[in-house]
Structures are given as C-alpha cells and as structure tokens.
CSV table of C-alpha atoms in Angstrom, one decimal:
chain,number,residue,atom,x,y,z
A,243,MET,CA,-70.4,28.7,-43.8
A,244,ASN,CA,-68.5,30.9,-46.0
A,245,GLY,CA,-65.5,31.7,-43.8
A,246,MET,CA,-66.6,34.8,-42.0
A,247,LEU,CA,-69.6,35.4,-40.2
A,248,ASP,CA,-72.1,37.9,-41.3
A,249,PRO,CA,-72.7,40.0,-38.4
A,250,SER,CA,-76.1,41.0,-39.7
A,251,THR,CA,-77.2,37.3,-39.8
A,252,PRO,CA,-78.1,35.6,-36.7
A,253,SER,CA,-75.9,32.1,-35.9
A,254,SER,CA,-77.4,29.0,-37.4
A,255,LYS,CA,-76.7,27.1,-34.3
A,256,THR,CA,-78.9,26.9,-31.2
A,257,SER,CA,-76.7,29.2,-28.9
A,258,SER,CA,-76.9,32.9,-29.3
A,259,HIS,CA,-73.2,32.8,-28.9
A,260,THR,CA,-71.0,32.1,-31.9
A,261,LEU,CA,-68.0,29.9,-32.4
A,262,SER,CA,-64.9,30.7,-34.2
A,263,ILE,CA,-62.6,27.8,-34.9
A,264,THR,CA,-59.0,28.8,-35.5
A,265,MET,CA,-56.1,26.8,-36.9
A,266,ILE,CA,-52.6,27.4,-38.3
A,267,VAL,CA,-51.5,24.8,-40.8
A,268,ARG,CA,-48.8,23.9,-43.5
A,269,ASN,CA,-49.0,20.9,-45.7
A,270,GLU,CA,-51.8,19.3,-43.7
A,271,GLU,CA,-53.7,17.4,-46.3
A,272,GLN,CA,-53.5,14.0,-44.6
A,273,THR,CA,-55.0,15.3,-41.2
A,274,LEU,CA,-57.0,18.2,-42.2
A,275,PRO,CA,-60.3,16.6,-43.7
A,276,ARG,CA,-60.6,14.7,-40.2
A,277,ALA,CA,-60.2,17.9,-38.1
A,278,LEU,CA,-62.7,19.9,-40.2
A,279,ASP,CA,-65.2,16.9,-40.2
A,280,SER,CA,-65.1,17.0,-36.6
A,281,ILE,CA,-65.8,20.5,-35.8
A,282,ARG,CA,-67.9,21.8,-39.0
A,283,GLU,CA,-71.2,21.3,-36.9
A,284,ALA,CA,-70.0,23.1,-34.1
A,285,ALA,CA,-68.5,26.1,-35.9
A,286,ASP,CA,-69.8,29.4,-37.1
A,287,GLU,CA,-66.6,30.1,-38.8
A,288,ILE,CA,-63.6,28.5,-39.5
A,289,ILE,CA,-60.2,30.8,-39.6
A,290,ILE,CA,-57.5,29.0,-41.1
A,291,VAL,CA,-54.0,30.5,-41.2
A,292,ASP,CA,-51.6,28.8,-43.8
A,293,THR,CA,-47.7,29.4,-43.3
A,294,GLY,CA,-46.6,28.1,-46.5
A,295,SER,CA,-48.4,24.6,-47.8
A,296,THR,CA,-47.3,23.3,-51.0
A,297,ASP,CA,-49.8,20.3,-51.0
A,298,ARG,CA,-53.6,20.5,-51.3
A,299,THR,CA,-54.2,22.0,-47.9
A,300,ILE,CA,-55.5,25.3,-49.0
A,301,ASP,CA,-58.0,23.5,-51.4
A,302,ILE,CA,-59.2,21.2,-48.7
A,303,ALA,CA,-59.8,24.3,-46.3
A,304,CYS,CA,-61.6,26.2,-49.0
A,305,SER,CA,-63.7,23.2,-49.9
A,306,TYR,CA,-65.1,23.5,-46.2
A,307,GLY,CA,-65.8,27.2,-46.4
A,308,ALA,CA,-63.1,28.2,-44.3
A,309,HIS,CA,-61.7,31.7,-44.4
A,310,VAL,CA,-58.1,30.9,-45.5
A,311,ILE,CA,-55.3,33.7,-44.6
A,312,ARG,CA,-51.8,33.2,-46.0
A,313,VAL,CA,-48.9,34.4,-44.1
A,314,PRO,CA,-45.0,33.9,-44.2
A,315,TRP,CA,-43.6,31.7,-41.4
A,316,HIS,CA,-41.5,33.5,-39.4
A,317,ASP,CA,-40.3,30.7,-36.7
A,318,HIS,CA,-43.1,32.1,-34.3
A,319,PHE,CA,-46.4,30.0,-33.6
A,320,SER,CA,-48.0,32.5,-31.6
A,321,GLU,CA,-47.5,35.2,-34.5
A,322,ALA,CA,-49.2,32.7,-36.6
A,323,ARG,CA,-52.0,32.0,-34.2
A,324,ASN,CA,-52.7,35.5,-33.2
A,325,LYS,CA,-53.2,36.2,-37.1
A,326,ALA,CA,-56.3,33.9,-36.8
A,327,LEU,CA,-57.4,35.4,-33.7
A,328,GLU,CA,-57.4,38.9,-35.3
A,329,ALA,CA,-59.9,37.7,-38.1
A,330,ALA,CA,-62.3,35.8,-35.7
A,331,ARG,CA,-65.7,37.3,-35.4
A,332,GLY,CA,-67.2,34.8,-33.3
A,333,THR,CA,-67.9,35.5,-29.3
A,334,TRP,CA,-65.9,32.6,-28.5
A,335,ILE,CA,-62.8,31.0,-29.9
A,336,LEU,CA,-61.6,27.4,-30.0
A,337,THR,CA,-58.2,26.7,-31.1
A,338,ILE,CA,-57.3,23.2,-32.5
A,339,ASP,CA,-54.6,21.9,-34.8
A,340,ALA,CA,-55.1,19.9,-37.9
A,341,ASP,CA,-53.7,16.6,-36.3
A,342,GLU,CA,-56.7,17.0,-33.7
A,343,TRP,CA,-60.3,16.2,-33.7
A,344,ILE,CA,-63.4,16.4,-31.5
A,345,PRO,CA,-65.3,13.1,-30.6
A,346,ALA,CA,-68.7,13.6,-32.3
A,347,GLU,CA,-70.5,12.8,-28.8
A,348,ASP,CA,-68.7,16.1,-27.4
A,349,ILE,CA,-70.0,18.4,-30.1
A,350,LYS,CA,-73.3,19.4,-28.2
A,351,LEU,CA,-71.2,19.9,-25.0
A,352,LEU,CA,-68.9,22.2,-26.7
A,353,ARG,CA,-71.8,24.6,-27.8
A,354,GLN,CA,-73.3,24.3,-24.2
A,355,LEU,CA,-70.0,25.7,-22.9
A,356,LEU,CA,-70.5,28.8,-24.9
A,357,ASN,CA,-73.6,29.7,-22.5
A,358,ASP,CA,-71.6,30.5,-19.4
A,359,PRO,CA,-70.5,34.3,-19.9
A,360,SER,CA,-69.0,34.4,-16.5
A,361,VAL,CA,-66.1,32.0,-17.8
A,362,SER,CA,-63.1,33.6,-19.6
A,363,ALA,CA,-61.4,30.4,-20.5
A,364,TYR,CA,-62.0,26.8,-20.5
A,365,PHE,CA,-59.3,24.0,-20.1
A,366,VAL,CA,-60.0,21.2,-22.4
A,367,HIS,CA,-58.9,17.7,-22.1
A,368,VAL,CA,-56.2,17.2,-24.8
A,369,ILE,CA,-55.6,13.3,-25.2
A,370,SER,CA,-52.6,12.4,-27.2
A,371,PHE,CA,-51.8,9.0,-28.7
A,372,VAL,CA,-48.0,8.6,-28.2
A,373,GLY,CA,-45.5,5.8,-28.9
A,374,PRO,CA,-44.9,3.6,-31.9
A,375,ASN,CA,-48.6,2.7,-32.6
A,376,GLY,CA,-50.4,4.9,-30.3
A,377,GLU,CA,-50.9,2.2,-27.6
A,378,LYS,CA,-50.5,4.8,-24.8
A,379,LYS,CA,-52.7,8.1,-24.2
A,380,ALA,CA,-51.5,11.0,-22.4
A,381,LEU,CA,-53.9,13.6,-20.9
A,382,ASN,CA,-53.1,17.0,-20.7
A,383,ARG,CA,-55.6,19.9,-19.7
A,384,THR,CA,-54.8,23.1,-21.6
A,385,ILE,CA,-56.8,26.1,-22.5
A,386,ARG,CA,-58.3,25.9,-26.0
A,387,LEU,CA,-61.7,27.6,-25.6
A,388,PHE,CA,-61.9,31.2,-24.7
A,389,GLN,CA,-63.7,34.3,-25.1
A,390,ASN,CA,-63.0,36.4,-28.1
A,391,ASP,CA,-61.2,39.7,-27.0
A,392,PRO,CA,-58.6,41.8,-28.5
A,393,ALA,CA,-56.5,41.5,-25.5
A,394,HIS,CA,-56.5,37.6,-25.4
A,395,ARG,CA,-53.4,36.8,-27.5
A,396,TYR,CA,-50.8,34.2,-27.7
A,397,GLU,CA,-47.5,34.5,-26.3
A,398,GLY,CA,-44.3,32.5,-26.9
A,399,ARG,CA,-42.4,31.4,-30.2
A,400,ILE,CA,-43.3,27.9,-29.4
A,401,HIS,CA,-45.3,26.1,-26.8
A,402,GLU,CA,-47.3,29.3,-27.1
A,403,GLN,CA,-49.8,30.1,-24.0
A,404,ILE,CA,-52.6,32.5,-23.8
A,405,ALA,CA,-53.6,32.2,-20.1
A,406,LEU,CA,-51.2,35.3,-19.3
A,407,SER,CA,-52.7,37.8,-21.6
A,408,ILE,CA,-56.1,36.8,-20.2
A,409,GLN,CA,-55.2,37.3,-16.7
A,410,ARG,CA,-53.2,40.6,-17.5
A,411,HIS,CA,-56.5,41.8,-18.9
A,412,ASN,CA,-58.6,40.7,-16.0
A,413,PRO,CA,-56.9,39.6,-12.9
A,414,GLN,CA,-60.2,38.1,-12.0
A,415,ALA,CA,-60.7,36.0,-15.1
A,416,LYS,CA,-62.5,32.6,-14.2
A,417,PHE,CA,-60.9,29.5,-15.8
A,418,ALA,CA,-63.0,26.5,-15.7
A,419,ILE,CA,-62.0,23.0,-16.3
A,420,SER,CA,-64.5,21.4,-19.1
A,421,PRO,CA,-64.8,17.7,-20.0
A,422,LEU,CA,-64.5,18.7,-23.5
A,423,ARG,CA,-61.9,16.3,-25.2
A,424,LEU,CA,-59.6,17.0,-28.2
A,425,PHE,CA,-57.9,13.7,-29.6
A,426,HIS,CA,-54.5,14.3,-30.9
A,427,ASP,CA,-52.1,11.8,-33.0
A,428,GLY,CA,-49.3,14.2,-33.6
A,429,TYR,CA,-47.0,12.5,-31.3
A,430,LEU,CA,-47.0,9.2,-33.0
A,431,ASN,CA,-43.5,8.3,-33.8
A,432,ASP,CA,-43.7,8.0,-37.5
A,433,VAL,CA,-45.8,11.4,-37.6
A,434,VAL,CA,-43.1,13.1,-35.5
A,435,GLN,CA,-40.2,11.6,-37.5
A,436,SER,CA,-41.8,12.1,-41.1
A,437,LYS,CA,-42.3,16.0,-40.1
A,438,HIS,CA,-39.0,16.5,-38.4
A,439,LYS,CA,-40.9,18.1,-35.6
A,440,ILE,CA,-38.3,17.3,-32.8
A,441,GLU,CA,-35.5,19.0,-34.8
A,442,ARG,CA,-37.7,22.0,-35.6
A,443,ASN,CA,-38.8,22.3,-31.9
A,444,ILE,CA,-35.2,22.1,-30.4
A,445,ALA,CA,-34.1,25.1,-32.7
A,446,LEU,CA,-37.1,27.3,-31.8
A,447,ILE,CA,-36.8,26.6,-27.9
A,448,ARG,CA,-32.8,27.2,-28.2
A,449,GLN,CA,-33.8,30.6,-29.8
A,450,MET,CA,-36.3,31.3,-27.1
A,451,ILE,CA,-33.6,30.3,-24.5
A,452,ARG,CA,-31.2,32.7,-25.9
A,453,GLU,CA,-34.0,35.5,-25.8
A,454,ASP,CA,-34.9,34.6,-22.3
A,455,PRO,CA,-32.4,32.4,-20.4
A,456,GLU,CA,-33.6,32.6,-17.1
A,457,ASN,CA,-36.9,31.2,-18.1
A,458,SER,CA,-37.5,27.6,-16.6
A,459,PHE,CA,-40.4,26.8,-18.9
A,460,HIS,CA,-38.2,27.0,-22.2
A,461,THR,CA,-35.4,24.8,-20.8
A,462,PHE,CA,-38.2,22.2,-19.6
A,463,ASN,CA,-39.4,22.3,-22.9
A,464,LEU,CA,-36.0,21.5,-24.4
A,465,GLY,CA,-35.7,18.6,-22.2
A,466,VAL,CA,-38.9,17.2,-23.1
A,467,GLU,CA,-37.8,17.4,-26.9
A,468,TYR,CA,-34.6,15.6,-26.0
A,469,MET,CA,-36.7,12.7,-24.4
A,470,ARG,CA,-38.9,12.7,-27.6
A,471,ALA,CA,-35.6,12.0,-29.3
A,472,GLY,CA,-34.3,9.8,-26.9
A,473,ARG,CA,-31.4,11.9,-26.1
A,474,TRP,CA,-31.3,10.9,-22.4
A,475,GLN,CA,-28.2,12.5,-21.2
A,476,GLU,CA,-29.1,16.0,-23.0
A,477,ALA,CA,-32.6,15.5,-21.6
A,478,GLN,CA,-31.1,15.2,-18.1
A,479,SER,CA,-29.0,18.3,-18.4
A,480,ALA,CA,-31.9,20.4,-19.5
A,481,LEU,CA,-34.4,19.2,-17.0
A,482,ASP,CA,-31.8,19.6,-14.2
A,483,ALA,CA,-31.2,23.3,-15.4
A,484,ALA,CA,-35.1,23.6,-15.4
A,485,LEU,CA,-35.2,22.5,-11.9
A,486,ALA,CA,-32.3,24.8,-10.8
A,487,LYS,CA,-34.4,28.0,-11.9
A,488,LEU,CA,-37.9,26.7,-11.1
A,489,PRO,CA,-40.0,29.6,-9.8
A,490,PRO,CA,-42.2,28.4,-6.7
A,491,GLY,CA,-45.8,27.3,-7.6
A,492,ILE,CA,-45.4,27.0,-11.1
A,493,SER,CA,-48.1,24.9,-13.0
A,494,TYR,CA,-45.5,22.4,-14.8
A,495,ALA,CA,-43.6,21.5,-11.8
A,496,HIS,CA,-45.2,18.2,-11.2
A,497,LEU,CA,-44.5,17.2,-14.9
A,498,LEU,CA,-40.9,18.4,-14.5
A,499,TYR,CA,-40.1,16.0,-11.7
A,500,LYS,CA,-41.9,13.1,-13.4
A,501,TYR,CA,-40.0,13.6,-16.6
A,502,ARG,CA,-36.6,14.0,-14.8
A,503,LEU,CA,-37.5,10.7,-12.8
A,504,LEU,CA,-38.2,9.0,-16.1
A,505,VAL,CA,-35.0,10.2,-17.6
A,506,ALA,CA,-32.9,8.6,-14.7
A,507,MET,CA,-34.8,5.5,-15.2
A,508,ASN,CA,-34.1,5.2,-19.0
A,509,LEU,CA,-30.5,6.1,-18.2
A,510,GLY,CA,-30.5,3.1,-15.5
A,511,LYS,CA,-29.6,5.7,-12.7
A,512,THR,CA,-31.8,4.0,-9.9
A,513,GLU,CA,-30.3,5.7,-7.2
A,514,ASP,CA,-31.0,9.2,-8.8
A,515,ALA,CA,-34.4,7.9,-9.8
A,516,GLU,CA,-35.1,7.1,-6.0
A,517,ASN,CA,-33.9,10.5,-4.7
A,518,ILE,CA,-35.8,12.3,-7.3
A,519,LEU,CA,-38.9,10.3,-6.6
A,520,GLN,CA,-38.8,11.0,-2.9
A,521,GLU,CA,-38.4,14.6,-3.4
A,522,ALA,CA,-41.5,14.7,-6.1
A,523,LEU,CA,-43.4,12.7,-3.6
A,524,SER,CA,-43.0,15.2,-0.7
A,525,LEU,CA,-44.3,18.1,-2.9
A,526,PHE,CA,-47.1,16.0,-4.9
A,527,ALA,CA,-48.2,13.2,-2.8
A,528,ASP,CA,-51.5,13.0,-4.5
A,529,TYR,CA,-50.0,12.7,-7.9
A,530,THR,CA,-51.0,9.4,-8.9
A,531,ASP,CA,-48.4,8.9,-11.9
A,532,LEU,CA,-45.6,9.0,-9.1
A,533,TRP,CA,-46.9,6.1,-7.1
A,534,HIS,CA,-47.0,4.1,-10.2
A,535,ILE,CA,-43.8,5.1,-11.4
A,536,GLN,CA,-42.5,4.0,-7.9
A,537,GLY,CA,-44.2,0.6,-8.7
A,538,ASP,CA,-42.2,0.2,-12.0
A,539,LEU,CA,-38.8,1.2,-10.1
A,540,ALA,CA,-39.4,-1.4,-7.4
A,541,ARG,CA,-40.4,-4.0,-10.1
A,542,ARG,CA,-37.1,-3.3,-11.7
A,543,LYS,CA,-35.2,-3.8,-8.4
A,544,GLY,CA,-37.2,-7.1,-7.8
A,545,ASP,CA,-38.7,-5.7,-4.7
A,546,VAL,CA,-42.2,-7.2,-5.3
A,547,LYS,CA,-43.5,-6.3,-2.1
A,548,GLN,CA,-42.6,-2.7,-2.6
A,549,ALA,CA,-44.0,-2.8,-6.2
A,550,TYR,CA,-47.3,-4.2,-4.9
A,551,ALA,CA,-47.7,-1.6,-2.3
A,552,SER,CA,-47.0,1.4,-4.6
A,553,TYR,CA,-49.4,0.3,-7.3
A,554,LEU,CA,-51.9,-0.3,-4.6
A,555,LYS,CA,-51.6,3.1,-3.3
A,556,ALA,CA,-51.9,4.3,-6.9
A,557,LEU,CA,-55.1,2.2,-7.6
A,558,THR,CA,-56.4,3.6,-4.5
A,559,LEU,CA,-55.9,7.1,-5.4
A,560,GLY,CA,-57.6,6.6,-8.8
A,561,PRO,CA,-56.6,8.8,-11.8
A,562,ALA,CA,-54.6,12.1,-11.4
A,563,PRO,CA,-56.7,15.2,-10.6
A,564,ALA,CA,-56.7,18.2,-12.3
A,565,PRO,CA,-54.3,19.9,-13.1
A,566,TYR,CA,-51.9,17.0,-13.1
A,567,HIS,CA,-50.6,15.8,-16.5
A,568,THR,CA,-51.0,12.1,-16.6
A,569,GLU,CA,-51.1,8.9,-18.8
A,570,ILE,CA,-54.5,7.7,-19.3
A,571,GLY,CA,-54.8,4.3,-17.2
A,572,VAL,CA,-52.6,5.0,-14.6
A,573,GLY,CA,-54.7,5.0,-11.2
A,574,SER,CA,-57.2,2.8,-13.0
A,575,TYR,CA,-56.7,-0.1,-15.8
A,576,LEU,CA,-53.0,0.2,-16.4
A,577,THR,CA,-52.2,0.2,-12.7
A,578,ALA,CA,-54.8,-2.8,-12.1
A,579,GLN,CA,-52.8,-4.7,-14.9
A,580,ALA,CA,-49.7,-4.4,-13.1
A,581,LEU,CA,-51.1,-5.5,-9.6
A,582,GLY,CA,-52.5,-8.6,-11.7
A,583,GLU,CA,-48.9,-9.4,-13.1
A,584,ILE,CA,-47.4,-9.2,-9.7
A,585,ALA,CA,-49.9,-11.5,-8.3
A,586,GLU,CA,-49.1,-13.8,-11.2
A,587,GLN,CA,-45.5,-13.4,-10.3
A,588,ILE,CA,-46.0,-14.7,-6.7
A,589,GLY,CA,-48.3,-17.6,-8.1
A,590,ASP,CA,-51.6,-16.1,-6.9
A,591,GLU,CA,-53.7,-16.6,-10.0
A,592,ARG,CA,-57.2,-16.1,-8.1
A,593,LEU,CA,-55.8,-12.4,-7.3
A,594,ALA,CA,-54.5,-11.9,-10.7
A,595,ILE,CA,-57.9,-12.8,-12.2
A,596,ALA,CA,-59.4,-10.5,-9.9
A,597,TYR,CA,-57.1,-7.5,-10.8
A,598,TYR,CA,-57.4,-8.3,-14.5
A,599,SER,CA,-61.2,-8.3,-14.2
A,600,ARG,CA,-60.9,-5.1,-12.5
A,601,ALA,CA,-58.8,-3.6,-15.4
A,602,LEU,CA,-61.5,-4.7,-18.0
A,603,MET,CA,-64.3,-3.6,-16.0
A,604,ILE,CA,-62.6,0.1,-16.4
A,605,GLU,CA,-61.5,-0.4,-20.0
A,606,PRO,CA,-63.1,-3.3,-21.8
A,607,SER,CA,-61.4,-2.6,-24.9
A,608,TYR,CA,-57.7,-3.1,-23.3
A,609,THR,CA,-56.6,-6.1,-25.5
A,610,PRO,CA,-53.6,-6.9,-23.6
A,611,VAL,CA,-55.4,-7.5,-20.3
A,612,ARG,CA,-58.4,-9.5,-22.0
A,613,GLU,CA,-55.7,-11.9,-23.5
A,614,ARG,CA,-53.8,-12.4,-20.3
A,615,LEU,CA,-57.2,-12.9,-18.3
A,616,ARG,CA,-58.4,-15.3,-20.8
A,617,SER,CA,-55.2,-17.4,-20.7
A,618,LEU,CA,-55.5,-17.6,-17.0
A,619,LEU,CA,-59.2,-18.8,-17.2
A,620,ASN,CA,-58.6,-21.3,-19.7
A,621,ARG,CA,-55.7,-22.7,-17.2
A,622,SER,CA,-57.8,-22.7,-14.2
A,623,GLU,CA,-60.6,-24.6,-16.2
A,624,ARG,CA,-58.0,-27.2,-17.3
A,625,PHE,CA,-57.0,-27.7,-13.7
A,626,SER,CA,-60.2,-27.9,-11.9
A,627,PRO,CA,-61.2,-30.7,-10.1
A,628,VAL,CA,-64.0,-32.7,-11.8
C-alpha cells in the first residue's frame, strides 16, 4: 500500500469496493501504531492529516504506507477531517482516531459492509473505556463508515457531524446500524489530563456558542466537558440551558436528560434528580439506563424495595436499544450485580448467588462479581450442615 490508490489497479481485497481509512493526528506516537495495525488488512489506502506533530507520528504513519498531508491547525476539527476526505479515492471511507482500534474479529465484517450500495452511511459501535482505569465502558453509535461523495463533508468546529451533509445531498439516504466495533481509550482520566483535552474542548465549544448561540447541541457538549472536569455546578447551568432550547425530536435528548440527572446526583440534589428522572422516564420509558439510575438513586435514599424494583425493570428491559447511548453492562451484568448486592443486603444469600451467577454468565471476565460470588459460595460451604 502506497498511500493513494492507483485507479488502474484492482483492489487487493476480496470486495470490488475500495476502502479509504482517514485520520487526523497530532503527536500520536503512543497510540498510532495500534490503530494502524488494527485496520491495515482492511484498508486499500490510509489518508492521515497531520496538524502539527513534533514527535514521531509522521514517521510512523509513513512506515505503514499512509499518505500524509500536513496542514496548519485552525481550531476546527471538520476542516482537518475534510482535508482527508478530499484526498480519499476509495468508494467507501472509514474515519477513525489514533486512540481507537478495530478488533481483529471485526475486519471481515468491515469489508462485507462495503457490498451494499443501497446504504449511504453506517453507524458503528464506538466503545469507550472511561474512568481512572477503564473499568467502565460507554457505548455510542455514531456514523464512521460512509460512501465517498464530494457532498459528504463534516460540519462543526468540534464534535463534528457528517449526517447533515449526507441528508442534504440525498434526503432519501439510507442510514444503517452495523455491529462493527471501534474501541476507544482516549477518555481515560490520565489520557484526558495529559493532553489537556478538556480545556481545549471547552475553548472550542465556547467559540461555537458565540458563533451560534441558539444551538442546543453546543451548549449540551459544553455541559459534558464540565462533567468530565468535575465542575458540576457549571455542568448543571450548561445542561439546563441546553434543555431550555432543545428542539423537538432531537437525537441526543435522551443523553441530555441522563447527564442532567447524573449532575443532580453528584451535587447531592436528590429532589432535583427525582424530578428530572420522572420527566425523562415519561419521554424515554424504554431507556434502560434511566431505570438503573433510578435504582442507584433509591439505594442512596435507603429505599431497598424501590431500588430492587427499578433494577429488576432495567434487567427485564435488557441493554438499551439503538439509538440510545448507554453504559455497557446496564440492563445486563452490572444490573444483575446490583440486584445481587441488594439480595445480600436483605440477607438472602441464595438470591444473591443467583444474580451474581447470572452476571457472570453474561460477562465471565467481570472480576468484582466473580470475587463476590466466590466469597458467598465459600461461606455457604462452611456453614452447610454435614
């Protein structure tokens, strides 16, 4: 692979369609090899836009045969991404970041997705490892794989979107949800802090708000950044402002309510949290995460009966369906764990063992439940009658 496709040479892949991988990078020498290793077998070309690296990023990209384009950074993610799209020659484009990677078992699926010309763009499952050690995983379905067309371009200074341009070009465009997974660890606490991502993002979002003050999406994203920084009062103000100008039927509304609820809980505003929760459930009754959070809220209040009922509702619903943003494990092993903990609290060890066992059946590698289950089983064996 030598960066750009040779249009006179058939693709070396089994599909008749060709795939361009596009990335924007700056000082990504630590994670770029992992990203490129994960996609090199699927890619017909790799286009990398570098916005000012001073480390070995460009050398690494070139060693993988990528076509590297150097551009100045103008505080505008869409501008940089679109430079990569302009250079892409494949019939399809997959956009990834240097802190993301595709699991090897999904590469065949990726190539298969290219064979349906009726689809304009695919949502993929972006699974982000979050928290101090990546112990939690968040699932967000977002458009990353789309047909290459000059009309398909990103919009927005930050948190850039491509769906609007696709829809404007073709109001009948078909968007499909694929099972393709992208893993992402750029939200781990140490990574965020080391790269000063929050400060950068807040500055860019504030600029977007100045340019488009009535856009609820920008204010919502500002609230999210304040949440990441632990600036809960500022997060509340931003999310309240986003709610006040929220257009009807907007795709991120469920997440706005969920985050506003979590902010209230972090501020210790129980009554505020309960009011938001009831409003959210009236709008999104099938959103599993809300029922799980209702269980968390009830446990904080010491209402074990309500907590059990809420978690049971979440487990019955199962993982939140598309297009909801969700924490992986909610509606499955995390919720079963919560039910097991409540069973222990009320002294029903047999029920606790049943729920912990269920959690492990769903996620066998989940260590906290395995250790708790082992402790309970050992204790029950010690006190079993001979």
